Amino acid sequence: MNLAVKDIRHNIGRFLLTGIGIGMLLMMVMGMLGIYRGLIQDATLLIDRIGADVWVVQYHTRGPFSEVSRVPRNLVDRVAAVPGVLNAREFVYHTIQREKDGRPLRMGVLGVSWPLDKGQWLPLVAGRPLMQAHFEMIADQKLGLAVGERLKLGKETYTVVGITRGMVTSGGDGLAAFSVKDAQAIQFDVPPEATRLERASRRARTSVSDIGASQPLILDRASGALAAIPAFGPPMLSAVIASLSPGVDPESVKKILSGWSDVSVFSRDDQRNLMLEGAVEMAKRQIGLFTALLTVISAIIMALILYTLTMEKVHSIALLKLIGARNRVILAMILQQALLLGTMGYGLAYVLGQQFFSKFPRRVILLREDLLLLALVVGVISVLSSLLGIWKALRVNPNEALTG
């Protein structure tokens, strides 16, 4: 006869409720681990997907993801001329929040260097890549847009031509891909009144200068469109990304680019480290603390329940000792109960997690090694939590069976 199973049947209600409680706590621990893995993937997803070997950003910045970066358009031609560079592309990235149907719509705007890059590397589940230089967009399904749907951003309206799955920013917002020109138009869009006031201000500033007073035609040029003034360059890019020729050492190219005094240069691994050491590091610490706290709480609950169950059968334990039962029989009973409780809680946590984690707003990734590590931790917790009950059982005097 298995004493542990017999005792569990005698207290089946309490055992089941405790197992459910432990299972819920372990599901939260499992979820925390999955959220952390999801944060890592979200933070490095775009870096890995786009496949650039070198990122050239504004000097002394950690852009374009960890920090805002601004570089001129002519930097593309300079990078492309470096020996070993296969191609150099424009890159624009920023985050916007608009309203759609009365609800906030937050998205990461990604500008790809069309026509060299049409977004064909994106994981499309519907539609097609960008086939036109303007007014087309590829949206992630998290944004709730459908192929053919039209969305007004700034002064222009864009048509959704493709849908991706799982392409999100490090903050969990869905990504939308545009051509670089369209992404810049969205980023630097200003209302007509602000444009009119700026043109009037430029005219006023020019009129009080010597050149404005001597050449009236300059006043008309100053109050015109910004793109028509040679002194002002085209809109700035977030970064320039480069792919290297096969067999070229990235460090050699990086060394050349690092000699330029107006830019900072990062490899793909550098960009990953910037994201993991910045945006993810604080979340990692907080999730780690919550995970440790929930694990300790689970251990305390298991220990208290097992101790209570042991206290309730002190008379039975004393009787077993009186008839000659060895301590190891009693210890095995308590230890088996602890392991059954831990196994039940872990199994329940896994089953519930498979049902609910997919509905979380952030990505939850359960890796096999994390699940195995958690199973090992649960086993250790089960053994440790049984020690309090075992300690009490060892102190029971066989004579107590005669006084009950």
mmCIF file of C-alpha atoms in Angstrom:
data_model
loop_
_atom_site.group_PDB
_atom_site.id
_atom_site.type_symbol
_atom_site.label_atom_id
_atom_site.label_comp_id
_atom_site.label_asym_id
_atom_site.label_seq_id
_atom_site.Cartn_x
_atom_site.Cartn_y
_atom_site.Cartn_z
ATOM 1 C CA MET A 1 0.000 0.000 0.000
ATOM 2 C CA ASN A 2 1.305 3.469 -0.926
ATOM 3 C CA LEU A 3 0.840 5.593 2.181
ATOM 4 C CA ALA A 4 1.312 8.859 0.270
ATOM 5 C CA VAL A 5 -1.515 8.085 -2.165
ATOM 6 C CA LYS A 6 -3.781 6.861 0.626
ATOM 7 C CA ASP A 7 -3.219 10.030 2.615
ATOM 8 C CA ILE A 8 -3.829 12.192 -0.479
ATOM 9 C CA ARG A 9 -7.160 10.426 -1.047
ATOM 10 C CA HIS A 10 -8.078 11.191 2.531
ATOM 11 C CA ASN A 11 -7.338 14.915 1.952
ATOM 12 C CA ILE A 12 -8.124 15.083 -1.765
ATOM 13 C CA GLY A 13 -9.900 18.456 -1.632
ATOM 14 C CA ARG A 14 -7.076 20.285 0.103
ATOM 15 C CA PHE A 15 -4.473 18.576 -2.070
ATOM 16 C CA LEU A 16 -6.249 19.541 -5.303
ATOM 17 C CA LEU A 17 -6.780 23.153 -4.236
ATOM 18 C CA THR A 18 -3.137 23.428 -3.217
ATOM 19 C CA GLY A 19 -2.047 21.899 -6.526
ATOM 20 C CA ILE A 20 -4.176 24.393 -8.450
ATOM 21 C CA GLY A 21 -2.715 27.282 -6.452
ATOM 22 C CA ILE A 22 0.836 26.048 -7.022
ATOM 23 C CA GLY A 23 0.011 25.537 -10.699
ATOM 24 C CA MET A 24 -1.192 29.128 -11.068
ATOM 25 C CA LEU A 25 1.948 30.458 -9.415
ATOM 26 C CA LEU A 26 4.172 28.267 -11.592
ATOM 27 C CA MET A 27 2.245 29.405 -14.668
ATOM 28 C CA MET A 28 3.152 32.984 -13.743
ATOM 29 C CA VAL A 29 6.805 31.943 -13.325
ATOM 30 C CA MET A 30 6.663 30.178 -16.690
ATOM 31 C CA GLY A 31 5.044 33.248 -18.229
ATOM 32 C CA MET A 32 7.737 35.520 -16.834
ATOM 33 C CA LEU A 33 10.441 33.375 -18.415
ATOM 34 C CA GLY A 34 8.535 33.357 -21.707
ATOM 35 C CA ILE A 35 8.014 37.124 -21.652
ATOM 36 C CA TYR A 36 11.733 37.653 -21.093
ATOM 37 C CA ARG A 37 12.570 35.453 -24.082
ATOM 38 C CA GLY A 38 9.960 37.336 -26.066
ATOM 39 C CA LEU A 39 11.513 40.678 -25.117
ATOM 40 C CA ILE A 40 14.872 39.493 -26.410
ATOM 41 C CA GLN A 41 13.394 38.363 -29.719
ATOM 42 C CA ASP A 42 11.336 41.535 -30.180
ATOM 43 C CA ALA A 43 14.349 43.736 -29.413
ATOM 44 C CA THR A 44 16.598 42.006 -31.954
ATOM 45 C CA LEU A 45 13.987 40.879 -34.498
ATOM 46 C CA LEU A 46 14.406 43.722 -36.990
ATOM 47 C CA ILE A 47 18.206 43.697 -36.662
ATOM 48 C CA ASP A 48 18.331 39.997 -37.493
ATOM 49 C CA ARG A 49 15.685 40.113 -40.227
ATOM 50 C CA ILE A 50 17.093 43.000 -42.226
ATOM 51 C CA GLY A 51 20.469 41.270 -42.411
ATOM 52 C CA ALA A 52 22.732 44.342 -42.618
ATOM 53 C CA ASP A 53 26.384 43.743 -41.733
ATOM 54 C CA VAL A 54 27.213 47.340 -40.798
ATOM 55 C CA TRP A 55 25.096 50.162 -39.350
ATOM 56 C CA VAL A 56 26.325 53.747 -39.815
ATOM 57 C CA VAL A 57 24.613 56.263 -37.522
ATOM 58 C CA GLN A 58 24.992 59.792 -36.210
ATOM 59 C CA TYR A 59 28.261 60.476 -34.391
ATOM 60 C CA HIS A 60 28.244 59.688 -30.658
ATOM 61 C CA THR A 61 24.754 58.161 -30.762
ATOM 62 C CA ARG A 62 23.575 54.575 -30.309
ATOM 63 C CA GLY A 63 20.914 54.748 -33.003
ATOM 64 C CA PRO A 64 18.713 54.064 -34.707
ATOM 65 C CA PHE A 65 16.833 51.863 -32.184
ATOM 66 C CA SER A 66 18.304 52.701 -28.784
ATOM 67 C CA GLU A 67 18.574 56.410 -29.577
ATOM 68 C CA VAL A 68 17.478 58.916 -32.203
ATOM 69 C CA SER A 69 19.980 59.212 -35.048
ATOM 70 C CA ARG A 70 20.117 61.661 -37.982
ATOM 71 C CA VAL A 71 22.462 61.285 -40.950
ATOM 72 C CA PRO A 72 22.404 63.017 -44.377
ATOM 73 C CA ARG A 73 21.329 61.271 -47.577
ATOM 74 C CA ASN A 74 24.759 61.661 -49.210
ATOM 75 C CA LEU A 75 26.219 59.320 -46.589
ATOM 76 C CA VAL A 76 24.769 56.426 -48.621
ATOM 77 C CA ASP A 77 27.097 57.211 -51.547
ATOM 78 C CA ARG A 78 30.099 57.603 -49.259
ATOM 79 C CA VAL A 79 29.508 54.229 -47.591
ATOM 80 C CA ALA A 80 28.900 52.526 -50.945
ATOM 81 C CA ALA A 81 32.347 53.682 -52.126
ATOM 82 C CA VAL A 82 34.187 51.937 -49.274
ATOM 83 C CA PRO A 83 36.101 48.820 -50.439
ATOM 84 C CA GLY A 84 34.313 45.629 -49.453
ATOM 85 C CA VAL A 85 30.821 47.150 -49.334
ATOM 86 C CA LEU A 86 28.442 45.259 -51.632
ATOM 87 C CA ASN A 87 25.606 47.776 -51.295
ATOM 88 C CA ALA A 88 24.539 50.621 -49.020
ATOM 89 C CA ARG A 89 20.903 51.422 -48.293
ATOM 90 C CA GLU A 90 18.868 54.159 -46.690
ATOM 91 C CA PHE A 91 17.138 53.320 -43.437
ATOM 92 C CA VAL A 92 14.414 55.231 -41.597
ATOM 93 C CA TYR A 93 12.838 54.168 -38.328
ATOM 94 C CA HIS A 94 10.551 55.945 -35.888
ATOM 95 C CA THR A 95 7.403 55.357 -33.850
ATOM 96 C CA ILE A 96 4.069 57.119 -34.276
ATOM 97 C CA GLN A 97 0.680 56.999 -32.601
ATOM 98 C CA ARG A 98 -2.508 57.918 -34.418
ATOM 99 C CA GLU A 99 -6.206 57.185 -34.027
ATOM 100 C CA LYS A 100 -8.234 54.736 -36.074
ATOM 101 C CA ASP A 101 -11.957 54.233 -35.520
ATOM 102 C CA GLY A 102 -11.703 56.122 -32.239
ATOM 103 C CA ARG A 103 -8.946 53.877 -30.873
ATOM 104 C CA PRO A 104 -5.200 54.561 -30.549
ATOM 105 C CA LEU A 105 -3.071 53.022 -33.288
ATOM 106 C CA ARG A 106 0.604 52.852 -32.373
ATOM 107 C CA MET A 107 3.116 51.549 -34.889
ATOM 108 C CA GLY A 108 6.787 51.471 -35.711
ATOM 109 C CA VAL A 109 7.387 53.115 -39.093
ATOM 110 C CA LEU A 110 10.095 51.399 -41.106
ATOM 111 C CA GLY A 111 11.450 53.083 -44.244
ATOM 112 C CA VAL A 112 13.084 50.695 -46.735
ATOM 113 C CA SER A 113 15.359 51.798 -49.565
ATOM 114 C CA TRP A 114 12.990 51.251 -52.487
ATOM 115 C CA PRO A 115 13.541 49.909 -55.199
ATOM 116 C CA LEU A 116 16.710 48.188 -53.928
ATOM 117 C CA ASP A 117 14.742 46.982 -50.936
ATOM 118 C CA LYS A 118 11.039 46.302 -51.478
ATOM 119 C CA GLY A 119 10.498 44.558 -48.161
ATOM 120 C CA GLN A 120 10.729 41.107 -49.719
ATOM 121 C CA TRP A 121 12.594 39.896 -46.612
ATOM 122 C CA LEU A 122 9.547 40.557 -44.447
ATOM 123 C CA PRO A 123 7.552 37.427 -43.408
ATOM 124 C CA LEU A 124 4.452 38.058 -45.499
ATOM 125 C CA VAL A 125 1.357 35.981 -44.739
ATOM 126 C CA ALA A 126 -0.835 37.863 -47.211
ATOM 127 C CA GLY A 127 -0.386 40.338 -50.065
ATOM 128 C CA ARG A 128 2.890 41.328 -51.689
ATOM 129 C CA PRO A 129 6.015 43.501 -51.217
ATOM 130 C CA LEU A 130 6.126 47.200 -52.131
ATOM 131 C CA MET A 131 5.859 47.607 -55.901
ATOM 132 C CA GLN A 132 5.541 51.399 -56.031
ATOM 133 C CA ALA A 133 7.709 54.168 -54.649
ATOM 134 C CA HIS A 134 4.816 55.922 -52.924
ATOM 135 C CA PHE A 135 1.502 55.370 -51.145
ATOM 136 C CA GLU A 136 1.927 51.656 -50.355
ATOM 137 C CA MET A 137 2.587 50.030 -46.980
ATOM 138 C CA ILE A 138 3.127 46.600 -45.472
ATOM 139 C CA ALA A 139 1.532 46.239 -42.030
ATOM 140 C CA ASP A 140 1.867 43.643 -39.321
ATOM 141 C CA GLN A 141 -1.351 41.829 -38.437
ATOM 142 C CA LYS A 142 -1.048 43.190 -34.884
ATOM 143 C CA LEU A 143 -2.099 46.587 -36.253
ATOM 144 C CA GLY A 144 -5.480 45.143 -37.233
ATOM 145 C CA LEU A 145 -5.287 46.281 -40.860
ATOM 146 C CA ALA A 146 -6.301 44.222 -43.892
ATOM 147 C CA VAL A 147 -4.920 44.021 -47.427
ATOM 148 C CA GLY A 148 -6.493 46.762 -49.526
ATOM 149 C CA GLU A 149 -7.363 48.924 -46.524
ATOM 150 C CA ARG A 150 -6.446 52.602 -46.780
ATOM 151 C CA LEU A 151 -4.909 54.579 -43.928
ATOM 152 C CA LYS A 152 -4.355 58.332 -43.831
ATOM 153 C CA LEU A 153 -1.054 59.362 -42.248
ATOM 154 C CA GLY A 154 -0.134 63.017 -42.463
ATOM 155 C CA LYS A 155 -1.307 64.531 -45.724
ATOM 156 C CA GLU A 156 -1.258 61.295 -47.714
ATOM 157 C CA THR A 157 -3.297 58.105 -47.757
ATOM 158 C CA TYR A 158 -1.527 54.756 -47.940
ATOM 159 C CA THR A 159 -2.863 51.409 -49.145
ATOM 160 C CA VAL A 160 -2.007 48.203 -47.300
ATOM 161 C CA VAL A 161 -0.554 45.808 -49.886
ATOM 162 C CA GLY A 162 0.945 43.181 -47.549
ATOM 163 C CA ILE A 163 0.451 41.692 -44.101
ATOM 164 C CA THR A 164 3.235 40.297 -41.912
ATOM 165 C CA ARG A 165 3.124 38.191 -38.767
ATOM 166 C CA GLY A 166 5.280 38.720 -35.706
ATOM 167 C CA MET A 167 7.064 41.870 -36.931
ATOM 168 C CA VAL A 168 6.961 44.161 -33.902
ATOM 169 C CA THR A 169 9.093 46.836 -32.291
ATOM 170 C CA SER A 170 11.043 46.338 -29.077
ATOM 171 C CA GLY A 171 8.022 47.839 -27.305
ATOM 172 C CA GLY A 172 5.653 45.281 -28.792
ATOM 173 C CA ASP A 173 3.980 47.638 -31.295
ATOM 174 C CA GLY A 174 3.294 46.367 -34.805
ATOM 175 C CA LEU A 175 5.679 47.402 -37.601
ATOM 176 C CA ALA A 176 4.601 49.052 -40.836
ATOM 177 C CA ALA A 177 6.999 49.248 -43.792
ATOM 178 C CA PHE A 178 7.000 52.121 -46.301
ATOM 179 C CA SER A 179 9.423 53.429 -48.859
ATOM 180 C CA VAL A 180 12.002 55.774 -47.340
ATOM 181 C CA LYS A 181 10.390 58.816 -48.982
ATOM 182 C CA ASP A 182 6.988 57.982 -47.533
ATOM 183 C CA ALA A 183 8.438 57.214 -44.094
ATOM 184 C CA GLN A 184 10.150 60.613 -44.096
ATOM 185 C CA ALA A 185 6.945 62.316 -45.231
ATOM 186 C CA ILE A 186 5.155 60.780 -42.246
ATOM 187 C CA GLN A 187 7.971 61.636 -39.848
ATOM 188 C CA PHE A 188 8.448 65.266 -40.875
ATOM 189 C CA ASP A 189 4.841 66.101 -41.666
ATOM 190 C CA VAL A 190 3.724 69.496 -40.356
ATOM 191 C CA PRO A 191 0.314 71.181 -40.644
ATOM 192 C CA PRO A 192 -0.204 73.809 -43.384
ATOM 193 C CA GLU A 193 -0.390 76.643 -40.883
ATOM 194 C CA ALA A 194 2.994 75.720 -39.418
ATOM 195 C CA THR A 195 4.463 75.647 -42.952
ATOM 196 C CA ARG A 196 3.008 79.077 -43.726
ATOM 197 C CA LEU A 197 4.382 80.566 -40.510
ATOM 198 C CA GLU A 198 7.827 79.080 -41.116
ATOM 199 C CA ARG A 199 7.951 80.516 -44.646
ATOM 200 C CA ALA A 200 6.913 83.930 -43.354
ATOM 201 C CA SER A 201 9.580 83.696 -40.666
ATOM 202 C CA ARG A 202 12.266 82.824 -43.250
ATOM 203 C CA ARG A 203 11.216 85.779 -45.385
ATOM 204 C CA ALA A 204 11.349 88.103 -42.375
ATOM 205 C CA ARG A 205 14.819 86.893 -41.407
ATOM 206 C CA THR A 206 16.085 87.258 -44.976
ATOM 207 C CA SER A 207 14.615 90.744 -45.400
ATOM 208 C CA VAL A 208 16.724 92.188 -42.584
ATOM 209 C CA SER A 209 19.950 90.702 -43.959
ATOM 210 C CA ASP A 210 22.208 92.463 -46.456
ATOM 211 C CA ILE A 211 21.611 89.897 -49.189
ATOM 212 C CA GLY A 212 17.860 90.170 -48.742
ATOM 213 C CA ALA A 213 17.962 93.950 -49.034
ATOM 214 C CA SER A 214 20.209 93.938 -52.120
ATOM 215 C CA GLN A 215 18.523 91.039 -53.976
ATOM 216 C CA PRO A 216 14.727 91.114 -53.669
ATOM 217 C CA LEU A 217 14.394 87.846 -55.624
ATOM 218 C CA ILE A 218 16.037 86.087 -52.686
ATOM 219 C CA LEU A 219 12.999 87.002 -50.589
ATOM 220 C CA ASP A 220 10.707 85.060 -52.928
ATOM 221 C CA ARG A 221 13.037 82.078 -52.791
ATOM 222 C CA ALA A 222 13.219 82.223 -48.969
ATOM 223 C CA SER A 223 9.432 82.145 -48.657
ATOM 224 C CA GLY A 224 9.070 79.227 -51.068
ATOM 225 C CA ALA A 225 9.132 75.490 -50.518
ATOM 226 C CA LEU A 226 11.990 74.191 -48.408
ATOM 227 C CA ALA A 227 12.987 71.651 -51.068
ATOM 228 C CA ALA A 228 13.540 74.501 -53.563
ATOM 229 C CA ILE A 229 16.203 76.158 -51.380
ATOM 230 C CA PRO A 230 19.651 74.710 -52.217
ATOM 231 C CA ALA A 231 21.002 75.555 -48.776
ATOM 232 C CA PHE A 232 18.653 72.997 -47.232
ATOM 233 C CA GLY A 233 19.324 69.349 -47.936
ATOM 234 C CA PRO A 234 16.765 66.553 -48.238
ATOM 235 C CA PRO A 235 15.208 65.054 -45.095
ATOM 236 C CA MET A 236 17.614 63.199 -42.842
ATOM 237 C CA LEU A 237 17.846 59.430 -42.572
ATOM 238 C CA SER A 238 17.945 57.422 -39.353
ATOM 239 C CA ALA A 239 20.933 55.372 -40.505
ATOM 240 C CA VAL A 240 22.749 53.920 -43.474
ATOM 241 C CA ILE A 241 22.962 50.136 -43.553
ATOM 242 C CA ALA A 242 25.483 48.196 -45.619
ATOM 243 C CA SER A 243 25.884 44.619 -46.784
ATOM 244 C CA LEU A 244 29.422 43.395 -47.380
ATOM 245 C CA SER A 245 30.800 41.316 -50.198
ATOM 246 C CA PRO A 246 31.338 37.611 -49.434
ATOM 247 C CA GLY A 247 34.604 36.934 -47.648
ATOM 248 C CA VAL A 248 35.110 40.525 -46.500
ATOM 249 C CA ASP A 249 36.050 40.969 -42.849
ATOM 250 C CA PRO A 250 33.420 43.239 -41.211
ATOM 251 C CA GLU A 251 36.022 44.574 -38.780
ATOM 252 C CA SER A 252 38.188 45.898 -41.643
ATOM 253 C CA VAL A 253 35.247 47.829 -43.108
ATOM 254 C CA LYS A 254 34.206 48.991 -39.677
ATOM 255 C CA LYS A 255 37.742 50.271 -39.053
ATOM 256 C CA ILE A 256 37.632 52.392 -42.203
ATOM 257 C CA LEU A 257 34.226 53.861 -41.408
ATOM 258 C CA SER A 258 35.183 54.498 -37.782
ATOM 259 C CA GLY A 259 37.879 56.864 -39.050
ATOM 260 C CA TRP A 260 35.199 59.269 -40.252
ATOM 261 C CA SER A 261 34.613 62.005 -37.702
ATOM 262 C CA ASP A 262 30.905 62.511 -38.420
ATOM 263 C CA VAL A 263 29.524 59.014 -37.859
ATOM 264 C CA SER A 264 29.524 56.089 -35.463
ATOM 265 C CA VAL A 265 29.688 52.534 -36.812
ATOM 266 C CA PHE A 266 28.210 49.346 -35.387
ATOM 267 C CA SER A 267 28.214 45.765 -36.563
ATOM 268 C CA ARG A 268 25.132 43.563 -36.380
ATOM 269 C CA ASP A 269 26.321 42.094 -33.086
ATOM 270 C CA ASP A 270 26.987 45.586 -31.733
ATOM 271 C CA GLN A 271 23.399 46.599 -32.501
ATOM 272 C CA ARG A 272 22.070 43.474 -30.779
ATOM 273 C CA ASN A 273 24.159 44.215 -27.695
ATOM 274 C CA LEU A 274 22.977 47.818 -27.604
ATOM 275 C CA MET A 275 19.367 46.654 -27.496
ATOM 276 C CA LEU A 276 19.948 43.866 -24.993
ATOM 277 C CA GLU A 277 22.052 46.000 -22.659
ATOM 278 C CA GLY A 278 19.683 48.942 -22.874
ATOM 279 C CA ALA A 279 15.970 48.332 -23.409
ATOM 280 C CA VAL A 280 15.984 44.708 -22.263
ATOM 281 C CA GLU A 281 18.389 44.855 -19.312
ATOM 282 C CA MET A 282 16.044 46.685 -16.922
ATOM 283 C CA ALA A 283 13.136 44.435 -17.859
ATOM 284 C CA LYS A 284 15.387 41.425 -17.312
ATOM 285 C CA ARG A 285 16.156 42.504 -13.762
ATOM 286 C CA GLN A 286 12.529 43.207 -12.920
ATOM 287 C CA ILE A 287 11.292 39.935 -14.416
ATOM 288 C CA GLY A 288 14.065 38.091 -12.579
ATOM 289 C CA LEU A 289 12.979 39.572 -9.243
ATOM 290 C CA PHE A 290 9.315 38.715 -9.858
ATOM 291 C CA THR A 291 10.258 35.175 -10.905
ATOM 292 C CA ALA A 292 12.372 34.655 -7.786
ATOM 293 C CA LEU A 293 9.615 36.074 -5.575
ATOM 294 C CA LEU A 294 6.943 33.810 -7.076
ATOM 295 C CA THR A 295 9.239 30.803 -6.756
ATOM 296 C CA VAL A 296 9.853 31.511 -3.058
ATOM 297 C CA ILE A 297 6.117 31.991 -2.471
ATOM 298 C CA SER A 298 5.408 28.639 -4.140
ATOM 299 C CA ALA A 299 7.979 26.946 -1.912
ATOM 300 C CA ILE A 300 6.514 28.532 1.251
ATOM 301 C CA ILE A 301 2.962 27.479 0.334
ATOM 302 C CA MET A 302 4.050 23.910 -0.374
ATOM 303 C CA ALA A 303 6.012 23.757 2.874
ATOM 304 C CA LEU A 304 3.081 25.044 4.938
ATOM 305 C CA ILE A 305 0.612 22.636 3.335
ATOM 306 C CA LEU A 306 2.884 19.648 3.826
ATOM 307 C CA TYR A 307 3.560 20.684 7.424
ATOM 308 C CA THR A 308 -0.190 21.008 8.058
ATOM 309 C CA LEU A 309 -0.858 17.593 6.542
ATOM 310 C CA THR A 310 1.900 16.148 8.742
ATOM 311 C CA MET A 311 0.464 17.805 11.871
ATOM 312 C CA GLU A 312 -2.963 16.315 11.154
ATOM 313 C CA LYS A 313 -1.557 12.786 11.079
ATOM 314 C CA VAL A 314 0.802 12.984 14.062
ATOM 315 C CA HIS A 315 -1.224 10.283 15.792
ATOM 316 C CA SER A 316 -1.042 8.041 12.700
ATOM 317 C CA ILE A 317 2.719 8.578 12.401
ATOM 318 C CA ALA A 318 3.156 7.723 16.097
ATOM 319 C CA LEU A 319 1.112 4.573 15.569
ATOM 320 C CA LEU A 320 3.259 3.562 12.599
ATOM 321 C CA LYS A 321 6.382 4.032 14.693
ATOM 322 C CA LEU A 322 4.843 2.045 17.528
ATOM 323 C CA ILE A 323 4.217 -0.987 15.328
ATOM 324 C CA GLY A 324 7.766 -0.859 14.057
ATOM 325 C CA ALA A 325 7.626 1.225 10.867
ATOM 326 C CA ARG A 326 11.009 2.680 10.011
ATOM 327 C CA ASN A 327 11.579 6.402 9.672
ATOM 328 C CA ARG A 328 12.373 6.056 5.978
ATOM 329 C CA VAL A 329 8.822 4.778 5.323
ATOM 330 C CA ILE A 330 7.341 7.891 6.908
ATOM 331 C CA LEU A 331 9.874 10.184 5.243
ATOM 332 C CA ALA A 332 9.165 8.605 1.855
ATOM 333 C CA MET A 333 5.444 9.269 2.326
ATOM 334 C CA ILE A 334 5.993 12.988 2.946
ATOM 335 C CA LEU A 335 8.557 13.306 0.162
ATOM 336 C CA GLN A 336 6.272 11.547 -2.330
ATOM 337 C CA GLN A 337 3.437 13.900 -1.438
ATOM 338 C CA ALA A 338 5.708 16.864 -2.058
ATOM 339 C CA LEU A 339 6.855 15.523 -5.430
ATOM 340 C CA LEU A 340 3.271 14.708 -6.477
ATOM 341 C CA LEU A 341 2.214 18.220 -5.503
ATOM 342 C CA GLY A 342 5.066 19.761 -7.497
ATOM 343 C CA THR A 343 4.387 17.538 -10.515
ATOM 344 C CA MET A 344 0.698 18.399 -10.470
ATOM 345 C CA GLY A 345 1.428 22.113 -10.220
ATOM 346 C CA TYR A 346 3.995 22.022 -13.030
ATOM 347 C CA GLY A 347 1.723 20.031 -15.331
ATOM 348 C CA LEU A 348 -1.196 22.372 -14.685
ATOM 349 C CA ALA A 349 1.031 25.408 -15.285
ATOM 350 C CA TYR A 350 2.178 24.039 -18.636
ATOM 351 C CA VAL A 351 -1.338 23.162 -19.825
ATOM 352 C CA LEU A 352 -2.789 26.527 -18.798
ATOM 353 C CA GLY A 353 0.171 28.357 -20.285
ATOM 354 C CA GLN A 354 -0.342 26.734 -23.675
ATOM 355 C CA GLN A 355 -3.932 27.961 -23.611
ATOM 356 C CA PHE A 356 -3.423 31.531 -22.386
ATOM 357 C CA PHE A 357 0.077 32.705 -23.347
ATOM 358 C CA SER A 358 -0.866 33.101 -27.020
ATOM 359 C CA LYS A 359 -3.473 35.674 -25.949
ATOM 360 C CA PHE A 360 -0.953 37.891 -24.153
ATOM 361 C CA PRO A 361 -0.311 41.305 -25.765
ATOM 362 C CA ARG A 362 3.445 40.665 -25.713
ATOM 363 C CA ARG A 363 5.220 37.719 -27.293
ATOM 364 C CA VAL A 364 5.717 34.751 -24.926
ATOM 365 C CA ILE A 365 8.343 32.200 -25.989
ATOM 366 C CA LEU A 366 8.768 28.978 -24.025
ATOM 367 C CA LEU A 367 12.117 27.395 -24.786
ATOM 368 C CA ARG A 368 12.739 23.729 -24.086
ATOM 369 C CA GLU A 369 15.775 24.493 -21.939
ATOM 370 C CA ASP A 370 13.753 26.968 -19.833
ATOM 371 C CA LEU A 371 11.010 24.393 -19.271
ATOM 372 C CA LEU A 372 13.557 21.762 -18.247
ATOM 373 C CA LEU A 373 15.270 24.210 -15.895
ATOM 374 C CA LEU A 374 11.927 25.138 -14.322
ATOM 375 C CA ALA A 375 11.060 21.445 -13.912
ATOM 376 C CA LEU A 376 14.374 20.944 -12.090
ATOM 377 C CA VAL A 377 13.674 23.973 -9.875
ATOM 378 C CA VAL A 378 10.200 22.638 -9.057
ATOM 379 C CA GLY A 379 11.756 19.295 -8.095
ATOM 380 C CA VAL A 380 14.243 21.018 -5.789
ATOM 381 C CA ILE A 381 11.450 23.147 -4.286
ATOM 382 C CA SER A 382 9.364 20.036 -3.675
ATOM 383 C CA VAL A 383 12.197 18.345 -1.821
ATOM 384 C CA LEU A 384 13.054 21.446 0.225
ATOM 385 C CA SER A 385 9.426 22.148 1.103
ATOM 386 C CA SER A 386 9.053 18.621 2.467
ATOM 387 C CA LEU A 387 11.871 19.166 4.975
ATOM 388 C CA LEU A 388 9.602 20.994 7.444
ATOM 389 C CA GLY A 389 7.122 18.119 7.452
ATOM 390 C CA ILE A 390 9.933 15.552 7.672
ATOM 391 C CA TRP A 391 11.433 17.433 10.615
ATOM 392 C CA LYS A 392 8.096 17.293 12.430
ATOM 393 C CA ALA A 393 7.601 13.604 11.608
ATOM 394 C CA LEU A 394 11.027 12.704 13.012
ATOM 395 C CA ARG A 395 10.153 14.415 16.309
ATOM 396 C CA VAL A 396 6.957 12.427 16.807
ATOM 397 C CA ASN A 397 7.191 10.101 19.838
ATOM 398 C CA PRO A 398 5.684 6.615 19.341
ATOM 399 C CA ASN A 399 4.110 6.893 22.823
ATOM 400 C CA GLU A 400 1.813 9.643 21.507
ATOM 401 C CA ALA A 401 -0.209 6.872 19.864
ATOM 402 C CA LEU A 402 -1.168 5.622 23.334
ATOM 403 C CA THR A 403 -2.217 9.057 24.593
ATOM 404 C CA GLY A 404 -4.473 9.880 21.614
#
